[in-house]
Coordinates of C-alpha atoms (C1' of nucleotides) in Angstrom, one line a residue:
Chain A
M1285 CA 0.0 0.0 0.0
S1286 CA 1.4 3.3 -1.0
S1287 CA -0.5 5.6 1.3
K1288 CA -0.4 9.4 1.4
Y1289 CA 1.5 9.0 4.7
A1290 CA 4.5 7.5 3.0
L1291 CA 7.6 9.5 3.7
N1292 CA 9.2 11.3 0.8
R1293 CA 12.3 9.5 -0.4
D1294 CA 13.3 12.1 -2.8
N1295 CA 15.9 14.8 -1.9
V1296 CA 17.2 12.8 1.1
T1297 CA 20.7 12.5 -0.3
L1298 CA 23.1 15.5 -0.4
S1299 CA 23.5 14.8 -4.0
S1300 CA 19.8 15.3 -4.9
R1301 CA 19.6 18.3 -2.7
L1302 CA 22.6 19.8 -4.4
V1303 CA 20.9 19.4 -7.8
T1304 CA 17.8 21.1 -6.5
S1305 CA 19.8 23.9 -5.0
M1306 CA 21.9 24.5 -8.1
R1307 CA 18.8 24.4 -10.3
S1308 CA 17.2 27.0 -8.1
A1309 CA 20.2 29.2 -8.3
I1310 CA 20.1 29.1 -12.0
L1311 CA 16.4 29.6 -12.3
A1312 CA 16.5 32.5 -9.8
G1313 CA 19.2 34.1 -11.9
D1314 CA 21.9 34.0 -9.2
L1315 CA 23.9 32.0 -11.7
K1316 CA 23.4 33.9 -14.9
G1317 CA 23.4 32.7 -18.4
G1318 CA 26.9 32.3 -19.8
E1319 CA 28.4 32.2 -16.4
R1320 CA 31.2 29.7 -15.8
L1321 CA 30.6 27.0 -13.2
S1322 CA 34.1 26.0 -12.2
E1323 CA 34.2 23.0 -9.9
R1324 CA 36.2 25.0 -7.4
A1325 CA 33.7 27.8 -7.2
M1326 CA 30.8 25.4 -6.9
T1327 CA 32.4 23.4 -4.1
E1328 CA 32.8 26.6 -2.2
M1329 CA 29.4 28.0 -3.1
F1330 CA 27.5 24.9 -2.0
G1331 CA 29.9 23.4 0.5
V1332 CA 30.1 19.9 -1.0
S1333 CA 32.9 17.9 -2.5
R1334 CA 33.9 17.8 -6.1
S1335 CA 32.3 14.5 -6.7
L1336 CA 28.9 15.8 -6.0
V1337 CA 29.4 19.0 -7.9
R1338 CA 30.4 17.0 -11.0
E1339 CA 27.4 14.7 -10.7
A1340 CA 25.0 17.7 -10.3
I1341 CA 26.5 19.4 -13.3
Q1342 CA 26.0 16.4 -15.5
V1343 CA 22.4 16.1 -14.4
L1344 CA 21.7 19.8 -15.1
A1345 CA 23.4 19.4 -18.5
V1346 CA 21.0 16.7 -19.4
E1347 CA 18.2 19.0 -18.4
G1348 CA 19.6 21.6 -20.7
L1349 CA 20.3 24.2 -18.0
V1350 CA 24.0 23.8 -18.2
T1351 CA 26.3 23.4 -21.2
V1352 CA 29.5 21.4 -20.8
V1353 CA 32.4 21.7 -23.1
P1354 CA 35.0 19.0 -22.4
H1355 CA 38.1 20.2 -20.7
K1356 CA 36.8 23.7 -20.6
G1357 CA 34.2 23.4 -18.0
P1358 CA 30.5 23.9 -17.7
T1359 CA 28.6 27.2 -18.1
V1360 CA 25.0 28.2 -17.5
T1361 CA 23.3 27.6 -20.9
L1362 CA 22.9 30.8 -22.8
L1363 CA 19.9 30.8 -25.1
D1364 CA 20.0 32.4 -28.5
Q1365 CA 17.0 33.5 -30.5
K1366 CA 16.8 30.2 -32.4
A1367 CA 16.9 28.2 -29.2
A1368 CA 14.2 30.4 -27.7
A1369 CA 12.0 29.8 -30.7
D1370 CA 12.6 26.1 -30.6
L1371 CA 11.8 25.9 -26.9
Y1372 CA 8.5 27.8 -27.3
R1373 CA 7.4 25.7 -30.3
V1374 CA 7.7 22.5 -28.3
R1375 CA 6.3 24.0 -25.3
G1376 CA 3.2 25.1 -27.2
S1377 CA 2.7 21.5 -28.3
L1378 CA 3.1 20.1 -24.8
E1379 CA 0.9 22.8 -23.2
G1380 CA -1.8 22.1 -25.8
L1381 CA -1.5 18.4 -24.9
A1382 CA -1.7 19.2 -21.2
C1383 CA -4.9 21.2 -21.7
E1384 CA -6.5 18.5 -23.8
E1385 CA -5.6 15.8 -21.3
F1386 CA -6.8 17.9 -18.4
T1387 CA -10.1 18.3 -20.1
R1388 CA -10.3 14.6 -20.5
H1389 CA -9.0 13.3 -17.2
A1390 CA -9.3 15.9 -14.5
S1391 CA -11.6 15.3 -11.5
E1392 CA -14.2 17.8 -10.6
D1393 CA -12.1 19.0 -7.7
Q1394 CA -9.1 19.6 -10.0
R1395 CA -11.3 21.5 -12.4
Q1396 CA -12.6 23.7 -9.7
E1397 CA -9.1 24.3 -8.4
L1398 CA -7.9 25.4 -11.9
F1399 CA -10.8 27.8 -12.3
A1400 CA -10.1 29.2 -8.9
I1401 CA -6.4 29.8 -9.8
F1402 CA -7.6 31.5 -12.9
D1403 CA -9.8 33.9 -10.9
R1404 CA -6.8 34.7 -8.8
L1405 CA -4.9 35.6 -11.9
K1406 CA -7.7 37.8 -13.1
D1407 CA -7.8 39.7 -9.9
M1408 CA -4.2 40.7 -10.5
L1409 CA -5.0 42.8 -13.4
G1410 CA -4.1 46.4 -12.6
R1411 CA -1.9 45.8 -9.6
E1412 CA 0.5 43.3 -11.0
D1413 CA 3.2 42.1 -8.8
A1414 CA 5.9 40.1 -10.5
D1415 CA 6.4 37.5 -7.8
D1416 CA 2.7 37.0 -7.1
L1417 CA 2.2 36.5 -10.8
I1418 CA 4.9 34.0 -11.2
E1419 CA 3.6 32.1 -8.2
A1420 CA 0.1 32.0 -9.6
K1421 CA 1.3 30.9 -13.0
N1422 CA 3.3 28.1 -11.3
D1423 CA 0.2 27.0 -9.4
F1424 CA -1.8 27.1 -12.7
Y1425 CA 0.7 24.8 -14.4
R1426 CA 1.1 22.5 -11.5
C1427 CA -2.7 22.1 -11.3
L1428 CA -3.0 21.6 -15.1
L1429 CA -0.3 18.9 -15.1
T1430 CA -1.7 17.1 -12.1
G1431 CA -5.1 16.9 -13.7
A1432 CA -3.7 15.8 -17.0
D1433 CA -2.5 12.7 -15.2
N1434 CA 0.5 12.0 -17.3
D1435 CA 3.9 11.7 -15.6
V1436 CA 5.9 11.8 -18.7
L1437 CA 4.2 14.9 -19.9
E1438 CA 4.7 16.5 -16.5
Q1439 CA 8.4 15.7 -16.4
M1440 CA 9.0 17.0 -20.0
F1441 CA 6.9 20.1 -19.5
T1442 CA 8.7 21.0 -16.3
Q1443 CA 12.1 20.6 -17.9
L1444 CA 11.1 22.7 -20.8
N1445 CA 9.6 25.3 -18.6
N1446 CA 12.7 25.5 -16.5
R1447 CA 14.7 26.3 -19.6
I1448 CA 12.3 28.9 -20.6
V1449 CA 12.5 30.6 -17.2
Q1450 CA 15.9 31.8 -18.3
L1451 CA 14.1 34.1 -20.8
R1452 CA 12.3 35.8 -17.9
R1453 CA 14.2 39.0 -18.7
F1454 CA 12.2 39.2 -22.0
T1455 CA 8.9 37.9 -20.7
L1456 CA 8.8 40.4 -18.0
S1457 CA 9.7 43.3 -20.2
A1458 CA 6.7 42.1 -22.3
S1459 CA 4.3 42.1 -19.4
G1460 CA 2.3 44.9 -21.0
R1461 CA 0.6 42.0 -22.7
F1462 CA -1.1 40.9 -19.5
P1463 CA -4.6 41.8 -20.6
E1464 CA -4.3 39.8 -23.8
T1465 CA -2.8 37.0 -21.8
L1466 CA -5.7 36.9 -19.5
K1467 CA -8.1 36.9 -22.4
E1468 CA -6.3 34.0 -24.1
I1469 CA -6.2 31.9 -20.9
G1470 CA -9.8 32.8 -20.3
A1471 CA -10.7 31.3 -23.7
I1472 CA -8.8 28.1 -22.8
I1473 CA -10.6 27.9 -19.4
D1474 CA -13.9 28.3 -21.2
A1475 CA -13.1 25.4 -23.5
I1476 CA -12.1 23.3 -20.6
R1477 CA -15.3 24.1 -18.9
D1478 CA -17.2 23.0 -22.0
G1479 CA -15.3 19.8 -22.1
D1480 CA -14.0 20.7 -25.5
G1481 CA -10.4 19.4 -25.3
A1482 CA -9.6 19.9 -28.9
S1483 CA -10.4 23.6 -28.7
A1484 CA -8.5 24.0 -25.5
R1485 CA -5.5 22.5 -27.1
L1486 CA -5.6 24.8 -30.2
L1487 CA -6.2 27.8 -28.0
A1488 CA -3.3 26.9 -25.7
E1489 CA -1.0 26.5 -28.7
A1490 CA -2.1 29.8 -30.1
H1491 CA -1.5 31.4 -26.7
V1492 CA 2.0 30.1 -26.4
A1493 CA 2.7 31.1 -30.0
A1494 CA 1.6 34.7 -29.3
A1495 CA 3.6 34.9 -26.1
A1496 CA 6.6 33.5 -28.0
A1497 CA 6.3 36.0 -30.8
V1498 CA 6.6 38.9 -28.3
V1499 CA 9.6 37.4 -26.6
I1500 CA 11.3 36.6 -29.9
R1501 CA 10.8 40.1 -31.1
R1502 CA 12.1 41.6 -27.9
F1503 CA 15.1 39.2 -28.3
A1504 CA 15.9 40.5 -31.7
E1505 CA 15.8 44.1 -30.6
L1506 CA 18.1 43.5 -27.7
E1507 CA 20.5 41.5 -29.8
K1508 CA 20.7 44.2 -32.3
T1509 CA 21.6 46.9 -29.7
S1510 CA 24.1 44.9 -27.6
E1511 CA 25.9 42.7 -30.1
L1512 CA 29.1 42.7 -32.0
Chain B
M1090 CA 32.5 29.9 -38.2
S1091 CA 31.2 26.5 -37.2
S1092 CA 31.8 24.6 -40.4
K1093 CA 31.0 21.0 -41.1
Y1094 CA 34.7 20.3 -40.7
A1095 CA 34.6 21.1 -37.1
L1096 CA 35.8 18.1 -35.0
N1097 CA 33.3 16.4 -32.8
R1098 CA 33.9 17.4 -29.2
D1099 CA 31.3 15.0 -27.9
N1100 CA 32.2 11.6 -26.6
V1101 CA 35.8 12.5 -26.1
T1102 CA 35.8 11.9 -22.4
L1103 CA 35.6 8.5 -20.8
S1104 CA 32.6 9.8 -19.0
S1105 CA 30.5 10.6 -22.0
R1106 CA 31.5 7.3 -23.7
L1107 CA 30.4 5.4 -20.7
V1108 CA 27.0 7.1 -20.8
T1109 CA 26.7 6.2 -24.5
S1110 CA 27.8 2.6 -23.8
M1111 CA 25.5 2.1 -20.9
R1112 CA 22.6 3.6 -22.8
S1113 CA 23.3 1.2 -25.7
A1114 CA 23.4 -1.7 -23.3
I1115 CA 20.0 -0.8 -22.0
L1116 CA 18.5 -0.1 -25.4
A1117 CA 19.9 -3.4 -26.8
G1118 CA 18.3 -5.2 -23.9
D1119 CA 21.6 -6.5 -22.5
L1120 CA 20.6 -4.7 -19.3
K1121 CA 17.0 -5.7 -19.0
G1122 CA 14.1 -3.8 -17.4
G1123 CA 14.1 -4.2 -13.6
E1124 CA 17.7 -5.4 -13.5
R1125 CA 19.8 -4.0 -10.7
L1126 CA 22.8 -1.9 -11.6
S1127 CA 25.1 -2.3 -8.6
E1128 CA 28.1 0.0 -8.8
R1129 CA 30.4 -2.9 -8.3
A1130 CA 28.9 -4.8 -11.2
M1131 CA 29.0 -1.7 -13.4
T1132 CA 32.6 -0.9 -12.7
E1133 CA 33.5 -4.4 -13.7
M1134 CA 31.3 -4.5 -16.7
F1135 CA 32.6 -1.3 -18.2
G1136 CA 36.0 -1.2 -16.6
V1137 CA 35.8 2.3 -15.2
S1138 CA 35.9 3.7 -11.7
R1139 CA 33.0 4.1 -9.3
S1140 CA 32.9 7.9 -9.9
L1141 CA 32.2 7.6 -13.5
V1142 CA 29.6 4.9 -13.0
R1143 CA 27.8 7.0 -10.5
E1144 CA 27.8 10.0 -12.9
A1145 CA 26.5 7.9 -15.8
I1146 CA 23.7 6.5 -13.7
Q1147 CA 22.5 9.9 -12.7
V1148 CA 22.5 11.0 -16.3
L1149 CA 20.5 8.0 -17.4
A1150 CA 18.2 8.5 -14.5
V1151 CA 17.3 12.0 -15.8
E1152 CA 16.7 10.5 -19.2
G1153 CA 14.3 8.1 -17.6
L1154 CA 16.1 4.9 -18.6
V1155 CA 17.3 4.2 -15.0
T1156 CA 15.4 4.5 -11.7
V1157 CA 17.3 5.3 -8.6
V1158 CA 16.1 4.6 -5.1
P1159 CA 18.3 6.2 -2.5
H1160 CA 20.4 3.7 -0.6
K1161 CA 19.0 0.8 -2.5
G1162 CA 20.7 1.4 -5.8
P1163 CA 19.6 2.0 -9.4
T1164 CA 17.7 -0.4 -11.6
V1165 CA 16.8 -0.3 -15.3
T1166 CA 13.5 1.4 -15.4
L1167 CA 10.6 -1.0 -15.7
L1168 CA 7.6 0.4 -17.5
D1169 CA 4.1 -0.4 -16.4
Q1170 CA 1.0 -0.1 -18.6
K1171 CA 0.3 3.5 -17.4
A1172 CA 3.8 4.6 -18.1
A1173 CA 3.7 3.1 -21.6
A1174 CA 0.4 4.9 -22.3
D1175 CA 1.8 8.2 -21.0
L1176 CA 4.9 7.8 -23.1
Y1177 CA 3.0 7.1 -26.3
R1178 CA 0.7 10.0 -25.7
V1179 CA 3.5 12.5 -25.5
R1180 CA 5.3 10.9 -28.3
G1181 CA 2.3 11.3 -30.6
S1182 CA 2.2 14.9 -29.8
L1183 CA 5.9 15.4 -30.6
E1184 CA 5.9 13.2 -33.7
G1185 CA 3.0 15.3 -35.0
L1186 CA 4.9 18.4 -34.3
A1187 CA 7.9 17.0 -36.1
C1188 CA 5.9 16.2 -39.2
E1189 CA 4.4 19.6 -39.2
E1190 CA 7.7 21.3 -38.8
F1191 CA 9.3 19.1 -41.4
T1192 CA 6.6 20.1 -43.9
R1193 CA 7.3 23.7 -43.1
H1194 CA 11.1 23.8 -42.9
A1195 CA 12.7 20.9 -44.7
S1196 CA 14.8 21.5 -47.8
E1197 CA 14.0 19.8 -51.1
D1198 CA 17.0 17.4 -50.5
Q1199 CA 15.6 16.5 -47.1
R1200 CA 12.2 15.9 -48.5
Q1201 CA 13.6 13.6 -51.2
E1202 CA 15.6 11.7 -48.6
L1203 CA 12.6 11.2 -46.5
F1204 CA 10.6 9.9 -49.4
A1205 CA 13.4 7.6 -50.4
I1206 CA 13.6 6.1 -46.9
F1207 CA 9.9 5.5 -47.0
D1208 CA 10.3 3.6 -50.3
R1209 CA 12.9 1.5 -48.6
L1210 CA 10.4 0.7 -45.8
K1211 CA 7.7 -0.2 -48.4
D1212 CA 10.1 -2.6 -50.1
M1213 CA 10.4 -4.5 -46.8
L1214 CA 6.8 -5.6 -46.9
G1215 CA 6.7 -9.4 -47.1
R1216 CA 10.3 -10.1 -46.1
E1217 CA 10.5 -8.2 -42.9
D1218 CA 13.8 -8.4 -41.0
A1219 CA 13.6 -7.0 -37.6
D1220 CA 17.0 -5.4 -37.6
D1221 CA 16.6 -3.9 -41.1
L1222 CA 13.3 -2.5 -40.1
I1223 CA 14.6 -0.9 -36.9
E1224 CA 17.4 0.7 -38.9
A1225 CA 15.1 2.0 -41.5
K1226 CA 12.8 3.4 -38.9
N1227 CA 15.7 5.1 -37.2
D1228 CA 16.8 6.6 -40.5
F1229 CA 13.3 7.8 -41.0
Y1230 CA 13.1 9.6 -37.7
R1231 CA 16.6 11.0 -38.0
C1232 CA 15.7 12.5 -41.3
L1233 CA 12.4 13.8 -40.1
L1234 CA 13.9 15.5 -37.1
T1235 CA 16.8 17.0 -39.0
G1236 CA 14.4 18.5 -41.5
A1237 CA 12.2 19.8 -38.7
D1238 CA 15.1 21.9 -37.7
N1239 CA 14.3 22.2 -34.0
D1240 CA 17.1 21.1 -31.6
V1241 CA 14.8 21.0 -28.6
L1242 CA 12.3 18.8 -30.3
E1243 CA 15.1 16.5 -31.5
Q1244 CA 16.5 16.1 -28.1
M1245 CA 13.1 15.5 -26.4
F1246 CA 11.9 13.1 -29.1
T1247 CA 15.1 11.1 -29.0
Q1248 CA 14.8 10.8 -25.2
L1249 CA 11.2 9.7 -25.4
N1250 CA 12.0 7.3 -28.2
N1251 CA 14.8 5.7 -26.2
R1252 CA 12.4 5.0 -23.3
I1253 CA 9.9 3.5 -25.7
V1254 CA 12.5 1.2 -27.1
Q1255 CA 12.2 -0.8 -23.9
L1256 CA 8.8 -1.8 -25.1
R1257 CA 10.2 -3.4 -28.1
R1258 CA 9.1 -6.8 -26.8
F1259 CA 5.5 -5.7 -27.4
T1260 CA 6.0 -3.8 -30.6
L1261 CA 7.7 -6.7 -32.2
S1262 CA 5.0 -9.2 -31.2
A1263 CA 2.6 -6.7 -32.8
S1264 CA 4.5 -6.6 -36.1
G1265 CA 1.5 -8.2 -37.9
R1266 CA 0.4 -4.6 -38.1
F1267 CA 3.1 -3.8 -40.6
P1268 CA 0.8 -3.3 -43.6
E1269 CA -1.4 -0.9 -41.7
T1270 CA 1.7 0.9 -40.4
L1271 CA 2.9 1.4 -44.0
K1272 CA -0.5 2.7 -45.0
E1273 CA -0.6 5.2 -42.2
I1274 CA 3.0 6.4 -42.8
G1275 CA 2.1 6.6 -46.5
A1276 CA -0.7 9.0 -45.7
I1277 CA 1.6 11.1 -43.7
I1278 CA 4.2 11.2 -46.5
D1279 CA 1.5 12.2 -49.0
A1280 CA 0.4 15.1 -46.7
I1281 CA 4.0 16.2 -46.4
R1282 CA 4.3 16.0 -50.2
D1283 CA 1.3 18.2 -50.5
G1284 CA 2.8 20.7 -48.1
D1285 CA -0.1 20.1 -45.8
G1286 CA 1.6 20.3 -42.4
A1287 CA -1.7 20.3 -40.4
S1288 CA -2.8 17.1 -41.9
A1289 CA 0.6 15.5 -41.6
R1290 CA 0.4 16.3 -37.9
L1291 CA -3.0 14.8 -37.3
L1292 CA -2.2 11.7 -39.3
A1293 CA 1.0 11.2 -37.4
E1294 CA -0.8 11.5 -34.1
A1295 CA -3.4 9.1 -35.2
H1296 CA -0.7 6.7 -36.3
V1297 CA 1.1 6.8 -33.0
A1298 CA -2.2 6.3 -31.2
A1299 CA -3.0 3.3 -33.3
A1300 CA 0.4 1.7 -32.6
A1301 CA 0.1 2.5 -29.0
A1302 CA -3.3 0.9 -28.7
V1303 CA -1.8 -2.4 -30.0
V1304 CA 1.1 -2.2 -27.6
I1305 CA -1.1 -1.4 -24.6
R1306 CA -3.5 -4.3 -25.4
R1307 CA -0.6 -6.7 -25.7
F1308 CA 0.7 -5.3 -22.4
A1309 CA -2.6 -6.0 -20.6
E1310 CA -2.6 -9.6 -21.9
L1311 CA 0.9 -10.4 -20.8
E1312 CA 0.4 -8.7 -17.4
K1313 CA -2.7 -10.8 -16.8
T1314 CA -0.9 -14.1 -17.5
S1315 CA 2.4 -13.4 -15.7
E1316 CA 1.4 -11.4 -12.7
L1317 CA 0.8 -12.0 -9.0
Chain C
dT650 C1' 55.5 45.4 -34.4
dT651 C1' 53.7 41.1 -35.4
dC652 C1' 53.5 36.3 -35.5
dA653 C1' 54.7 31.8 -34.0
dA654 C1' 56.5 28.5 -30.9
dT655 C1' 57.2 27.4 -26.1
dC656 C1' 56.2 27.0 -21.6
dA657 C1' 53.9 27.6 -16.9
dT658 C1' 49.7 27.5 -14.6
dA659 C1' 45.0 26.5 -13.8
dT660 C1' 41.3 23.5 -14.6
dT661 C1' 39.1 19.4 -15.8
dG662 C1' 39.1 14.2 -16.1
dT663 C1' 39.8 9.9 -13.8
dC664 C1' 41.1 6.9 -10.2
dA665 C1' 41.7 4.7 -5.6
dG666 C1' 40.8 4.4 -0.9
dA667 C1' 38.5 5.5 3.2
dC668 C1' 34.6 5.9 6.3
dA669 C1' 29.6 6.9 7.4
dA670 C1' 24.8 5.9 6.5
dT671 C1' 21.5 2.8 5.2
dC672 C1' 19.5 -1.6 3.6
dT673 C1' 18.7 -6.7 3.8
dG674 C1' 18.6 -11.0 5.4
dT675 C1' 19.5 -14.1 9.5
dC676 C1' 18.8 -15.9 13.8
dA677 C1' 17.6 -16.1 18.4
dA678 C1' 14.0 -15.0 21.9
dT679 C1' 9.4 -14.5 23.1
Chain D
dA967 C1' 4.5 -16.0 13.8
dT968 C1' 6.4 -11.7 15.2
dT969 C1' 10.0 -8.9 17.3
dG970 C1' 14.5 -7.3 18.0
dA971 C1' 19.3 -7.3 17.4
dC972 C1' 23.1 -8.1 14.7
dA973 C1' 26.3 -8.8 10.5
dG974 C1' 27.3 -8.2 5.9
dA975 C1' 26.7 -5.8 1.7
dT976 C1' 25.8 -1.6 -0.8
dT977 C1' 25.3 3.1 -1.4
dG978 C1' 26.6 8.1 -0.1
dT979 C1' 30.3 11.3 0.5
dC980 C1' 34.9 13.0 1.1
dT981 C1' 39.8 13.5 0.2
dG982 C1' 44.0 13.3 -2.2
dA983 C1' 46.5 12.1 -6.1
dC984 C1' 47.9 12.3 -10.9
dA985 C1' 47.0 12.6 -16.1
dA986 C1' 45.1 15.3 -19.9
dT987 C1' 43.9 19.5 -21.7
dA988 C1' 43.2 24.5 -22.1
dT989 C1' 44.7 29.3 -21.5
dG990 C1' 47.5 33.1 -21.0
dA991 C1' 52.3 34.8 -20.8
dT992 C1' 56.8 34.8 -22.5
dT993 C1' 60.2 34.5 -25.6
dG994 C1' 62.3 34.5 -30.0
dA995 C1' 62.4 35.4 -34.9
dA996 C1' 60.9 37.7 -39.2

DNA sequence: TTCAATCATATTGTCAGACAATCTGTCAAT
DNA sequence: ATTGACAGATTGTCTGACAATATGATTGAA
């Protein structure tokens, strides 16, 4: 019997906690894109041995957050415009799938929770606080993925989303789009309410594509001004 | 300039070669689902130190090929029916995306190559050889992904496909479906020929769903006979 | 001055060995 | 049959060592 009282076996080892911690540091921007992650610096920063640092770096490399060049050392992956476009394209597909599966599989409780989170988002219009917004969005996706009831999808989507977080610079500077964002998500929510998974999927893909377009444009502008 | 003459920097370290080798061993079935991967056994099997074995196992764990339980040790991930269903669902979505992107981005050469590979597949009808078929399918996907021109998609699809390879037992026993398979892929090819990415996508998803249905059914049968 | 070859230094790649923490199976006691 | 304690095996983590490679400085020559 695997009851809900079972103790959590994850993150019990130093190794796994280190991975979590390093990942957080990257996502929070404390380790910035392009920054070198020398083993020496990492052992000091996290207070663990070289072995663990090396293991963690390999793991984050598979996740795409870190780029390793043999004999030169790892760096925090730096995304170019093409990579950003590629990421968003796949993300749109997976987000669409998540919406469709949520429509099909979510329990009534899960549906109500999703609707409630959306209401929370709506209430933020006008007095947008960056951190609150990020938290609400995270809740939204967590709920969506839980209801979609597909572990593989959850894992891949999460990985993808982590990589996209590194583009936060651009997504924040594009936050003037918040009203449209709300409208688009609202349409998705309505489709889910109606049990229309196919529409929810298409709307979700379109939503991601629209968000991506803004980010990519912003990207192009900044590249033009600050590049060689 | 990153020319096509650039030397390959991957797989130069023992570490990366070990990962490749262990992954191959799993995909080839030399390390079977559920099998324990004790560090001791792995150091002997691959002739490297414990450090490298541990790193490789972590990497394969992120890829989903290996499952690690703290203080108990890693095993080759064993898929249950739900996991198989989840994998195929996501794979359908990504394969659909790949087809659509191929239609949109592939060069004329890449299109011709894809068509040629499909002809090779067609010629196998009747005298199907398992290894030849697997090779042709791999070529097909490699070509498809190259033409789709999306590194993120390529990486995720490859990872997903690797995990699905562990279901080969079931897909092979379902090879009586080869004529239908050819018909379905043929329809996809036609859509790509017509430049109709949306159709190609839908057809690809349907194709994966049909293949998945067979595998899942086979799965249920075998589970019933051989289980507790 | 500029360019190329050389060399010193720092960093990464790999190994071996040690000890602590945890798991698993055994066996005696109740 | 269940409990508790114990022993052996395996994993988790650290440290130190040395080899392989990259980087930057230095030197020498055109």
